[in-house]
Amino acid sequence: VRERILTLAREHAYRANGVARSLRTKRSYVVGTVIPDIANPFFATVFRGIEDALACHDYSVILANTDDDPEREARSTTMLRGRQVDGLILATARRIDPFIAGLVDAGFPHVLVNRHTDPIPANAVVPDDYHGAMTAVEHLLALGHRRIAHLAGLADISTGHARRAGYLDALARHNITPDPALVLECGYRESGGYAAMRQVLALEDAPTAVFAVNDLAAAGALRAIAEAGMRVPHDVSLVGFNDLSTSLQLTPQLTTMHLPLHAMGAAAADRLLEQLQWRTSPREPLVMPVTLVERDSTGPVATELLGPPGGRRHAV
Amino acid sequence: VRERILTLAREHAYRANGVARSLRTKRSYVVGTVIPDIANPFFATVFRGIEDALACHDYSVILANTDDDPEREARSTTMLRGRQVDGLILATARRIDPFIAGLVDAGFPHVLVNRHTDPIPANAVVPDDYHGAMTAVEHLLALGHRRIAHLAGLADISTGHARRAGYLDALARHNITPDPALVLECGYRESGGYAAMRQVLALEDAPTAVFAVNDLAAAGALRAIAEAGMRVPHDVSLVGFNDLSTSLQLTPQLTTMHLPLHAMGAAAADRLLEQLQWRTSPREPLVMPVTLVERDSTGPVATELLGPPGGRRHAV
DNA sequence: CTGAAAGCGCTTACAG
DNA sequence: CTGAAAGCGCTTACAG
């Protein structure tokens, strides 16, 4: 009888009904992922890491895009939980995020990736934004730049907040008083970087270097600089963040901070899997290293700009 | 009693168990999507269209990456069907695809997007590769080019096959005998375009223009051309396909064929939804228009190249 | 119109 | 060790 059944199973391509199994075992082997926008290569690469790690353990992943809209985030997640996903991976955290606080209160398994709530929770897998930003600005300082602008991310998102803090502290370590006019919140997109850079270039005492919160903003800055008839790095040095060089081929090639995007996604998935399998919670957050990639958008400060007759000097 | 229950429901944030509902109703409201690689901006944009259209109708989407490996395609799809997805959207079709033939035989609801099996089935949503390729090559012909190479896609995938056919037929319409040495299969990635372009440049009688199967291959070609110390479009004109200009910022900006990627994904999802809701099958395939975007990588054939002393002439 | 019961297809604890 | 039964949380057809 057994053999006959097994043969029949093969013949009819029998597949166990996963829905029935889920109902009985209370495990769906599906994880939900909430992401601002999968069409953004940054998140696409993180997501690829998530999917790869999950697929290794026979988990599937449902993806929801939110376009950074908190309402869509809430709606997606409610739907996902209704579908009985075993856990959630969120790339949408705000520093103060009532919605994620709700997940914590409910004890629902989840991991934060890239962005984290404040203070950083043990279930977060994020880049070392603070030290990365410091490294970027130290690089500019080492090239002789003293007047350095920052095209900043959003203050209510951990990446924007930490990168700005790293920028300010790097300046402080070199006894440079930050100029508020040189910090412009520009968001994370090309258009924001473009608009902010135009403002920077309109300053009477323009900076010799710019640290952008990410490569997309840097791309916008590059466009504004080119439009103004200036050259990178001759007239302005520019550092980005994220190293989207594989998808974003700019001229000149961008000096930027490299993040292990795929590994970050995979680590987030592994953390969730661990929670689901052992019902343990991670002890402490995972902060991934960020490394400087020197390419062609940064150079030594031009000597004629070092001491302009009427220019204020900010270095000691 | 009712009101008390409704109040309790709200208090405890009650969500109906979707798994139990699925088991009873035989509908999961989940669709599976099988894609070569979500980290590729082309597929990421198509996928975004799919997710947007599906979310409008309260469907969720599970994504599986295959890296174009037929074995992973089979494994993912088996898993997806085990999870009782209501239908499948596949961006992985080969022209002869036993696996998809199996779905057809089983009558399992599915839609093909971007790539199709041969002959093109009614459930396909694809770009007009053939006419797009013709337009691209006609553009080069109008600029005076007669010796035009093609960095071709894979012959067993509809996009590669149709774009090659469009290339050949455009030449034929101008009474140009195609030179087999000028058609090089290079796949769909940067590295393939680079290697193929090096071969092209090594030819004794190099072409004055190149039509690449996609922008990624064109990016590789651009790199090979720059390495050879030649300039685009002065020495070689180059046309791509897909218009990934938002994510791929090349210098010079690429003349290419624009595809409505997001709309293609959304249309594929809508077609599947229609099948699921009305149990009807589409009458005929949806072939999306492809339009020429003229940018900076194509120009008139250089006059000194028109009649080189010892060069063979291919134009009539 | 209301409410109890059957059943979706599994898994697992339990009786034989 | 084997096999019948209960039950996961819904929906829906049906009895009252």
XYZ file of C-alpha atoms (C1' of nucleotides) in Angstrom:
664
model
C 0.000 0.000 0.000
C 2.784 2.400 0.975
C 4.603 2.026 -2.266
C 1.432 2.434 -4.221
C 0.690 5.649 -2.393
C 4.203 6.969 -2.863
C 4.046 6.150 -6.541
C 0.687 7.832 -6.844
C 2.074 10.843 -5.010
C 4.849 11.169 -7.513
C 2.521 10.649 -10.439
C 0.113 13.326 -9.314
C 2.905 15.663 -8.191
C 1.444 15.749 -4.713
C 2.564 18.665 -2.584
C 1.606 18.875 1.070
C -0.809 21.748 1.638
C 1.266 24.322 3.444
C -1.752 26.286 4.574
C -3.217 23.300 6.416
C 0.149 22.563 7.952
C 0.508 26.186 9.041
C -2.885 26.169 10.675
C -2.001 23.082 12.661
C 1.612 23.913 13.550
C 1.149 27.650 14.018
C 4.154 28.316 11.817
C 3.817 29.608 8.302
C 7.485 29.560 7.331
C 6.834 32.941 5.794
C 8.556 36.135 6.897
C 7.318 39.633 6.092
C 9.712 42.354 4.936
C 8.730 46.007 5.053
C 10.921 48.253 2.921
C 10.625 51.852 1.702
C 11.158 51.041 -1.978
C 12.472 47.883 -3.622
C 13.235 49.865 -6.802
C 15.964 51.643 -4.827
C 19.121 49.568 -5.445
C 20.180 50.056 -1.834
C 17.150 48.253 -0.465
C 17.069 45.796 -3.351
C 20.533 44.555 -2.392
C 19.679 44.342 1.310
C 16.535 42.472 0.383
C 18.474 40.059 -1.787
C 20.559 39.206 1.268
C 17.383 38.627 3.265
C 15.853 36.388 0.641
C 19.033 34.364 0.146
C 19.427 33.659 3.860
C 15.748 32.844 4.305
C 15.606 30.544 1.260
C 18.458 28.474 2.769
C 16.139 27.601 5.629
C 13.045 26.981 3.511
C 11.406 30.213 4.504
C 9.629 32.415 1.982
C 9.421 36.169 2.136
C 6.530 38.513 1.448
C 7.628 42.010 0.509
C 5.745 45.252 1.121
C 6.819 48.719 -0.073
C 5.866 51.735 2.010
C 7.490 54.717 0.227
C 8.329 55.871 3.755
C 4.675 56.528 4.504
C 3.901 55.550 8.129
C 0.298 54.849 7.246
C 1.288 52.380 4.539
C 3.756 50.869 6.951
C 0.964 50.235 9.468
C -1.392 48.875 6.837
C 1.183 46.531 5.314
C 2.236 45.177 8.646
C -1.320 44.557 9.788
C -1.947 42.660 6.592
C 1.269 40.701 7.011
C 0.378 39.710 10.548
C -3.079 38.739 9.368
C -1.373 36.381 6.944
C 0.346 34.850 9.967
C 3.928 35.588 8.998
C 6.294 34.115 11.597
C 8.257 37.338 11.913
C 8.964 40.714 10.400
C 12.067 42.425 9.047
C 11.691 46.196 8.953
C 13.854 48.671 7.040
C 11.502 51.540 7.794
C 12.214 52.405 11.453
C 12.042 55.993 12.633
C 13.975 56.971 15.738
C 10.700 57.320 17.580
C 8.375 54.767 16.074
C 5.139 54.029 17.950
C 4.357 51.329 15.500
C 7.517 49.359 16.194
C 7.000 49.999 19.901
C 3.722 48.129 19.431
C 5.552 45.118 18.014
C 7.899 45.164 20.997
C 4.968 45.337 23.443
C 3.231 42.486 21.682
C 6.434 40.437 21.779
C 6.118 39.836 18.058
C 9.392 38.515 16.535
C 11.035 41.154 14.391
C 14.387 42.578 13.362
C 15.279 46.117 12.331
C 17.675 46.507 9.431
C 19.604 49.607 8.311
C 17.525 52.019 10.404
C 16.910 51.614 14.121
C 14.700 53.094 16.827
C 16.289 55.014 19.700
C 17.951 53.805 21.802
C 19.324 51.117 19.531
C 17.596 47.822 20.383
C 19.271 44.422 20.528
C 17.396 43.194 17.455
C 18.891 45.806 15.113
C 21.349 45.115 12.269
C 22.667 48.468 11.095
C 25.715 50.064 9.501
C 28.170 51.934 11.695
C 26.835 55.268 10.516
C 28.535 57.324 13.182
C 32.071 56.065 12.624
C 31.509 55.856 8.901
C 30.626 59.540 8.769
C 33.624 60.358 10.938
C 35.906 58.429 8.591
C 34.467 60.241 5.590
C 35.011 63.657 7.143
C 38.459 62.710 8.506
C 39.371 61.808 4.929
C 38.416 65.309 3.788
C 40.261 66.868 6.722
C 43.383 64.860 5.886
C 43.244 66.366 2.383
C 43.451 69.803 3.938
C 39.785 70.767 3.789
C 38.545 72.842 6.697
C 35.299 74.253 5.364
C 33.182 71.155 4.832
C 29.445 71.099 4.174
C 27.088 68.275 5.060
C 24.085 67.368 2.930
C 22.244 65.732 5.795
C 19.643 62.996 6.044
C 16.480 63.274 8.069
C 17.010 63.958 11.761
C 14.240 61.572 12.805
C 15.870 58.600 11.074
C 18.870 56.941 12.716
C 21.056 56.995 9.610
C 20.590 60.729 9.114
C 21.019 61.453 12.796
C 24.150 59.353 13.315
C 25.894 60.490 10.144
C 25.301 64.098 11.085
C 26.659 63.422 14.591
C 29.748 61.761 13.100
C 30.286 64.789 10.862
C 29.994 67.231 13.772
C 32.259 65.198 16.053
C 34.930 64.805 13.384
C 34.997 68.590 13.001
C 35.059 69.009 16.784
C 38.063 66.710 17.078
C 39.924 69.093 14.822
C 38.705 72.115 16.750
C 36.579 73.332 13.895
C 33.432 75.169 14.913
C 30.652 73.855 12.722
C 28.904 76.463 10.615
C 25.112 75.913 10.719
C 24.867 77.327 7.201
C 26.882 74.341 5.985
C 24.465 71.681 7.274
C 21.458 71.286 4.965
C 18.846 68.613 5.396
C 18.352 67.121 1.931
C 16.717 63.726 2.442
C 17.951 60.633 0.675
C 17.217 61.295 -2.966
C 18.968 62.808 -5.946
C 16.647 65.788 -6.166
C 17.245 66.721 -2.530
C 21.008 66.589 -2.976
C 20.738 68.739 -6.079
C 18.631 71.420 -4.399
C 20.783 71.485 -1.262
C 24.003 71.723 -3.259
C 22.654 74.688 -5.196
C 22.046 76.425 -1.885
C 25.568 75.581 -0.757
C 27.085 76.939 -3.951
C 25.140 80.184 -3.533
C 26.868 80.853 -0.205
C 29.259 83.779 -0.121
C 31.903 81.658 1.531
C 31.358 78.320 -0.190
C 32.959 75.155 1.219
C 35.825 73.317 -0.466
C 34.364 69.913 0.366
C 30.998 68.242 0.862
C 29.977 65.129 2.763
C 26.656 63.800 1.465
C 24.445 61.530 3.552
C 24.291 59.037 0.690
C 25.382 58.433 -2.902
C 22.038 59.486 -4.344
C 22.288 62.899 -2.684
C 25.915 63.020 -3.849
C 24.767 62.358 -7.416
C 22.430 65.334 -7.146
C 25.234 67.443 -5.730
C 27.446 66.404 -8.628
C 24.799 67.585 -11.054
C 24.465 70.955 -9.314
C 28.242 71.389 -9.273
C 28.535 70.583 -12.978
C 25.736 73.007 -13.776
C 27.574 75.726 -11.870
C 30.538 75.145 -14.169
C 32.724 73.806 -11.386
C 34.799 70.675 -11.361
C 35.080 67.771 -8.913
C 37.467 67.340 -7.162
C 39.373 70.402 -8.423
C 36.909 72.979 -7.112
C 34.933 70.884 -4.649
C 35.649 67.497 -3.099
C 32.689 65.198 -2.536
C 32.204 62.099 -0.383
C 29.117 59.925 -0.513
C 27.831 57.035 1.562
C 26.613 53.502 0.671
C 28.833 52.752 -2.320
C 26.167 52.155 -4.916
C 28.946 52.199 -7.512
C 27.704 49.055 -9.220
C 24.380 50.629 -10.052
C 25.282 54.302 -9.991
C 28.040 54.992 -12.479
C 28.916 58.627 -11.948
C 31.643 60.779 -13.416
C 33.936 61.258 -11.649
C 33.720 57.994 -9.744
C 32.548 58.746 -6.245
C 34.676 58.469 -3.133
C 32.237 56.932 -0.684
C 31.706 54.728 2.343
C 31.135 51.083 1.499
C 28.423 49.129 3.345
C 28.076 45.346 3.231
C 24.490 45.568 2.017
C 23.922 41.945 1.112
C 25.566 40.748 4.334
C 23.466 43.177 6.356
C 20.279 41.726 4.896
C 21.486 38.168 5.397
C 22.494 38.905 9.001
C 19.084 40.414 9.706
C 17.398 37.298 8.335
C 19.686 35.016 10.349
C 18.865 36.956 13.516
C 15.175 36.542 12.906
C 15.578 32.861 12.129
C 17.419 32.404 15.403
C 14.575 34.026 17.298
C 12.030 31.846 15.553
C 13.932 28.614 16.097
C 15.163 29.031 19.661
C 12.770 31.662 20.934
C 15.803 33.533 22.197
C 16.296 37.229 21.735
C 19.578 38.705 20.523
C 21.800 40.044 23.310
C 23.023 43.127 21.526
C 22.665 44.964 18.214
C 24.845 44.050 15.257
C 26.678 47.096 13.928
C 28.293 46.403 10.569
C 31.620 47.991 9.623
C 31.700 50.740 7.039
C 34.849 51.341 4.988
C 36.200 54.219 2.948
C 36.501 53.649 -0.799
C 38.737 56.346 -2.258
C 37.931 57.097 -5.853
C 38.033 60.238 -7.951
C 35.699 62.746 -6.311
C 38.048 63.870 -3.533
C 41.388 65.600 -3.704
C 43.608 67.979 -1.786
C 42.200 71.406 -1.168
C 43.227 73.782 -3.957
C 45.986 76.059 -2.647
C 44.431 79.266 -3.959
C 41.402 78.513 -1.830
C 43.350 77.995 1.386
C 43.696 81.633 2.327
C 41.442 83.895 0.281
C 41.982 87.579 1.155
C 38.528 88.226 2.549
C 37.546 84.713 3.505
C 36.782 83.680 7.039
C 39.023 80.896 8.238
C 37.509 78.170 10.333
C 40.593 76.086 11.048
C 42.647 77.011 14.061
C -23.101 40.734 23.307
C -22.172 41.903 19.803
C -20.953 45.241 20.922
C -18.980 43.685 23.722
C -17.281 41.354 21.288
C -16.520 44.131 18.832
C -15.081 46.217 21.639
C -12.998 43.303 22.851
C -11.841 42.717 19.290
C -10.613 46.259 19.064
C -8.983 46.122 22.482
C -7.044 42.974 21.712
C -6.220 44.075 18.172
C -7.909 40.980 16.814
C -6.948 40.058 13.306
C -8.714 37.236 11.507
C -6.371 34.307 10.976
C -5.637 34.383 7.283
C -4.271 30.862 7.264
C -7.517 29.398 8.581
C -9.473 31.458 6.111
C -7.249 30.278 3.277
C -7.687 26.671 4.239
C -11.442 27.046 4.218
C -11.821 29.268 1.140
C -9.005 27.776 -0.920
C -7.669 31.222 -1.676
C -4.548 32.555 -0.028
C -4.563 36.045 -1.515
C -0.862 35.545 -2.045
C 0.812 35.548 -5.443
C 4.272 34.148 -6.125
C 6.778 36.027 -8.282
C 9.797 34.289 -9.767
C 12.513 36.646 -10.923
C 16.153 36.196 -11.954
C 17.543 38.814 -9.552
C 15.765 41.521 -7.606
C 19.084 43.372 -7.149
C 18.988 44.071 -10.892
C 17.224 47.458 -11.223
C 15.390 46.251 -14.306
C 13.582 43.501 -12.425
C 13.270 45.603 -9.274
C 11.226 48.172 -11.201
C 9.061 45.542 -12.857
C 8.530 43.955 -9.466
C 7.557 47.294 -7.951
C 4.811 47.524 -10.558
C 3.653 44.032 -9.650
C 3.576 44.757 -5.933
C 1.774 48.076 -6.366
C -0.985 46.559 -8.492
C -1.373 43.556 -6.203
C -1.466 45.629 -3.012
C -4.392 47.615 -4.443
C -6.414 44.415 -4.396
C -5.250 43.212 -0.986
C -2.991 40.582 -2.404
C 0.488 39.973 -1.019
C 3.448 38.811 -3.032
C 6.155 36.293 -2.223
C 9.349 36.834 -4.179
C 11.881 34.199 -5.214
C 15.196 34.860 -6.979
C 16.578 32.242 -9.351
C 19.770 33.762 -10.791
C 18.553 32.252 -14.069
C 19.187 28.752 -12.770
C 16.415 26.416 -14.038
C 16.887 24.167 -11.038
C 16.294 27.026 -8.602
C 13.335 28.068 -10.690
C 11.787 24.632 -10.295
C 12.552 24.467 -6.577
C 11.154 27.945 -5.859
C 7.995 27.320 -7.780
C 7.356 23.988 -6.104
C 7.759 25.686 -2.750
C 5.475 28.526 -3.789
C 2.766 26.142 -4.922
C 3.163 24.230 -1.680
C 2.412 27.479 0.124
C -0.801 27.605 -1.904
C -0.165 30.831 -3.763
C -3.184 31.689 -5.921
C -1.059 32.311 -8.984
C 2.424 32.878 -10.298
C 4.144 35.693 -12.190
C 7.286 34.518 -13.953
C 10.069 36.686 -15.361
C 12.273 33.685 -16.019
C 10.764 32.081 -19.134
C 12.974 30.432 -21.711
C 11.706 30.063 -25.263
C 11.398 26.343 -24.696
C 10.549 25.896 -21.045
C 9.325 22.462 -19.929
C 8.678 23.819 -16.514
C 6.246 26.481 -17.695
C 4.711 23.916 -20.021
C 3.936 21.986 -16.838
C 2.058 24.953 -15.397
C 0.056 25.221 -18.600
C -0.802 21.513 -18.513
C -1.850 21.765 -14.878
C -4.005 24.791 -15.668
C -2.294 26.680 -12.883
C -2.935 30.458 -13.120
C 0.184 32.290 -14.196
C 1.444 35.194 -16.249
C 4.758 35.611 -18.045
C 6.400 39.002 -17.854
C 9.256 40.414 -19.967
C 10.291 37.012 -21.357
C 7.927 34.605 -23.062
C 7.870 31.010 -24.244
C 7.524 30.258 -27.961
C 5.122 30.769 -29.558
C 4.075 33.764 -27.487
C 1.176 32.702 -25.235
C -1.884 34.817 -24.467
C -0.847 35.262 -20.844
C 2.402 37.103 -21.670
C 3.136 40.773 -20.969
C 6.328 41.659 -22.816
C 8.093 44.583 -24.459
C 8.008 44.914 -28.224
C 11.558 43.647 -28.533
C 11.444 43.081 -32.248
C 10.256 46.534 -33.274
C 12.321 48.145 -30.541
C 15.468 46.590 -31.944
C 14.466 47.637 -35.438
C 13.959 51.218 -34.281
C 17.349 51.221 -32.573
C 19.118 49.977 -35.687
C 17.112 52.257 -37.998
C 18.323 55.132 -35.838
C 21.925 54.114 -36.476
C 21.242 53.632 -40.177
C 19.697 57.103 -40.387
C 22.929 58.495 -38.962
C 24.796 56.977 -41.899
C 26.148 53.874 -40.204
C 26.318 50.804 -42.401
C 28.653 48.537 -40.484
C 26.753 47.889 -37.247
C 27.613 45.260 -34.666
C 25.136 43.581 -32.326
C 26.055 42.532 -28.808
C 23.344 39.916 -28.628
C 21.349 38.367 -25.792
C 20.854 34.650 -25.384
C 19.209 32.936 -28.326
C 17.069 30.719 -26.090
C 15.436 33.708 -24.358
C 12.746 35.642 -26.198
C 14.269 39.073 -25.579
C 17.633 38.050 -27.022
C 16.036 36.219 -29.918
C 13.606 38.993 -30.903
C 16.117 41.817 -30.576
C 18.549 39.932 -32.750
C 15.800 39.308 -35.317
C 14.904 43.013 -35.301
C 18.545 43.896 -35.852
C 18.874 41.496 -38.789
C 15.619 42.596 -40.397
C 16.475 46.284 -40.102
C 19.724 45.602 -41.939
C 17.892 43.513 -44.522
C 15.447 46.348 -45.187
C 18.427 48.465 -46.154
C 19.925 45.711 -48.282
C 22.835 45.232 -45.961
C 24.151 41.680 -45.760
C 24.744 40.940 -42.100
C 28.295 40.007 -41.204
C 28.316 37.046 -38.788
C 31.502 38.381 -37.230
C 29.520 41.401 -36.053
C 26.976 39.436 -34.007
C 28.394 38.351 -30.650
C 26.344 36.672 -27.948
C 27.208 38.501 -24.742
C 24.427 37.763 -22.283
C 22.771 40.467 -20.243
C 25.504 41.677 -17.933
C 28.204 44.314 -17.919
C 31.049 41.819 -18.057
C 29.605 40.121 -21.137
C 29.256 43.424 -22.960
C 32.799 44.340 -22.058
C 34.293 41.070 -23.327
C 32.235 41.105 -26.527
C 33.134 44.724 -27.277
C 36.830 43.928 -26.906
C 36.394 41.245 -29.530
C 34.581 43.670 -31.794
C 37.320 46.270 -31.447
C 39.953 43.690 -32.320
C 38.339 43.107 -35.721
C 40.326 44.266 -38.725
C 37.315 46.035 -40.112
C 35.681 47.368 -36.946
C 32.081 48.658 -37.050
C 31.188 52.325 -36.675
C 28.175 51.551 -34.516
C 26.996 48.988 -31.983
C 23.522 47.913 -30.890
C 23.679 46.272 -27.455
C 20.943 43.919 -26.235
C 20.608 45.952 -23.042
C 22.044 48.920 -21.151
C 24.170 46.741 -18.901
C 25.937 45.206 -21.895
C 26.211 48.720 -23.341
C 27.882 49.880 -20.128
C 30.455 47.116 -20.547
C 30.948 48.089 -24.176
C 31.478 51.690 -23.109
C 34.191 50.569 -20.728
C 35.939 48.530 -23.418
C 35.750 51.447 -25.852
C 37.193 53.882 -23.314
C 39.993 51.442 -22.526
C 40.842 51.231 -26.212
C 41.263 55.003 -26.193
C 38.291 55.585 -28.434
C 35.471 58.023 -27.958
C 31.687 57.648 -28.062
C 30.013 58.741 -30.285
C 32.941 60.191 -32.254
C 34.603 56.865 -33.032
C 31.760 54.471 -32.284
C 28.041 55.045 -31.824
C 26.272 52.919 -29.227
C 22.594 52.154 -28.605
C 21.351 50.264 -25.567
C 17.995 48.831 -24.552
C 15.827 49.205 -21.397
C 16.631 52.794 -20.444
C 18.020 52.205 -16.987
C 19.160 55.823 -17.012
C 17.790 56.523 -13.557
C 20.003 53.907 -11.969
C 22.790 53.703 -14.511
C 24.406 57.092 -14.952
C 26.901 56.590 -17.748
C 29.116 59.049 -19.560
C 28.176 59.824 -22.228
C 24.474 59.420 -21.524
C 23.227 56.414 -23.394
C 20.920 56.517 -26.393
C 18.604 53.621 -25.657
C 15.147 52.106 -26.021
C 12.774 52.998 -23.207
C 10.523 50.292 -21.719
C 7.580 51.011 -19.420
C 8.963 48.711 -16.723
C 6.634 49.638 -13.889
C 3.590 49.522 -16.163
C 4.682 46.150 -17.504
C 4.801 44.715 -13.991
C 1.471 46.285 -13.063
C -0.151 44.977 -16.250
C 1.144 41.483 -15.535
C -0.347 41.621 -12.042
C -3.657 42.929 -13.356
C -3.818 40.105 -15.877
C -3.258 37.542 -13.167
C -5.840 39.174 -10.910
C -8.355 39.015 -13.734
C -7.731 35.314 -14.145
C -8.117 34.737 -10.419
C -11.294 36.741 -10.078
C -13.188 35.731 -13.192
C -11.445 32.479 -14.035
C -11.113 33.778 -17.568
C -7.943 33.540 -19.581
C -6.530 36.472 -21.519
C -7.364 36.448 -25.222
C -4.035 37.621 -26.517
C -0.597 38.676 -25.287
C 0.066 42.244 -24.232
C 3.021 43.703 -26.128
C 4.186 46.981 -24.613
C 5.544 49.783 -26.821
C 9.237 50.562 -26.759
C 10.468 54.049 -27.643
C 13.771 55.523 -28.713
C 15.434 57.927 -26.288
C 18.135 59.849 -28.117
C 20.927 60.940 -25.850
C 24.657 61.373 -26.315
C 26.058 57.990 -27.330
C 25.036 58.100 -30.983
C 26.067 60.464 -33.734
C 26.591 60.629 -37.486
C 29.198 58.320 -38.887
C 32.590 60.041 -38.999
C 33.364 60.989 -42.604
C 36.929 59.673 -42.560
C 35.504 56.261 -41.723
C 33.069 56.225 -44.603
C 35.509 55.117 -47.228
C 38.777 53.858 -45.800
C 41.284 52.945 -48.555
C 41.460 49.233 -47.818
C 38.182 48.762 -46.006
C 35.434 46.505 -47.208
C 32.176 48.357 -47.790
C 28.970 46.660 -46.773
C 26.488 49.293 -47.852
C 25.170 49.101 -51.375
C -32.938 35.785 10.934
C -29.881 33.163 14.278
C -26.820 29.727 15.859
C -24.820 25.148 15.865
C -22.291 22.008 13.025
C -19.445 20.382 9.412
C -15.246 20.546 7.083
C -10.898 22.691 4.643
C -5.921 19.299 5.010
C -2.781 18.830 7.798
C -0.097 17.191 12.626
C 0.219 15.057 16.864
C -1.097 13.037 21.042
C -3.247 8.912 22.244
C -5.555 4.411 22.251
C -5.061 -0.217 20.761
C 4.653 0.085 16.165
C 0.177 1.308 13.810
C -4.005 3.718 12.949
C -8.044 6.400 14.270
C -9.366 10.720 16.261
C -9.093 15.362 17.704
C -8.285 19.981 16.618
C -5.811 24.304 14.455
C -9.482 28.956 13.191
C -11.950 30.052 9.948
C -16.468 29.964 6.370
C -20.633 28.366 4.793
C -24.461 25.512 4.126
C -28.114 24.083 6.894
C -31.357 23.246 10.684
C -34.289 25.524 13.863
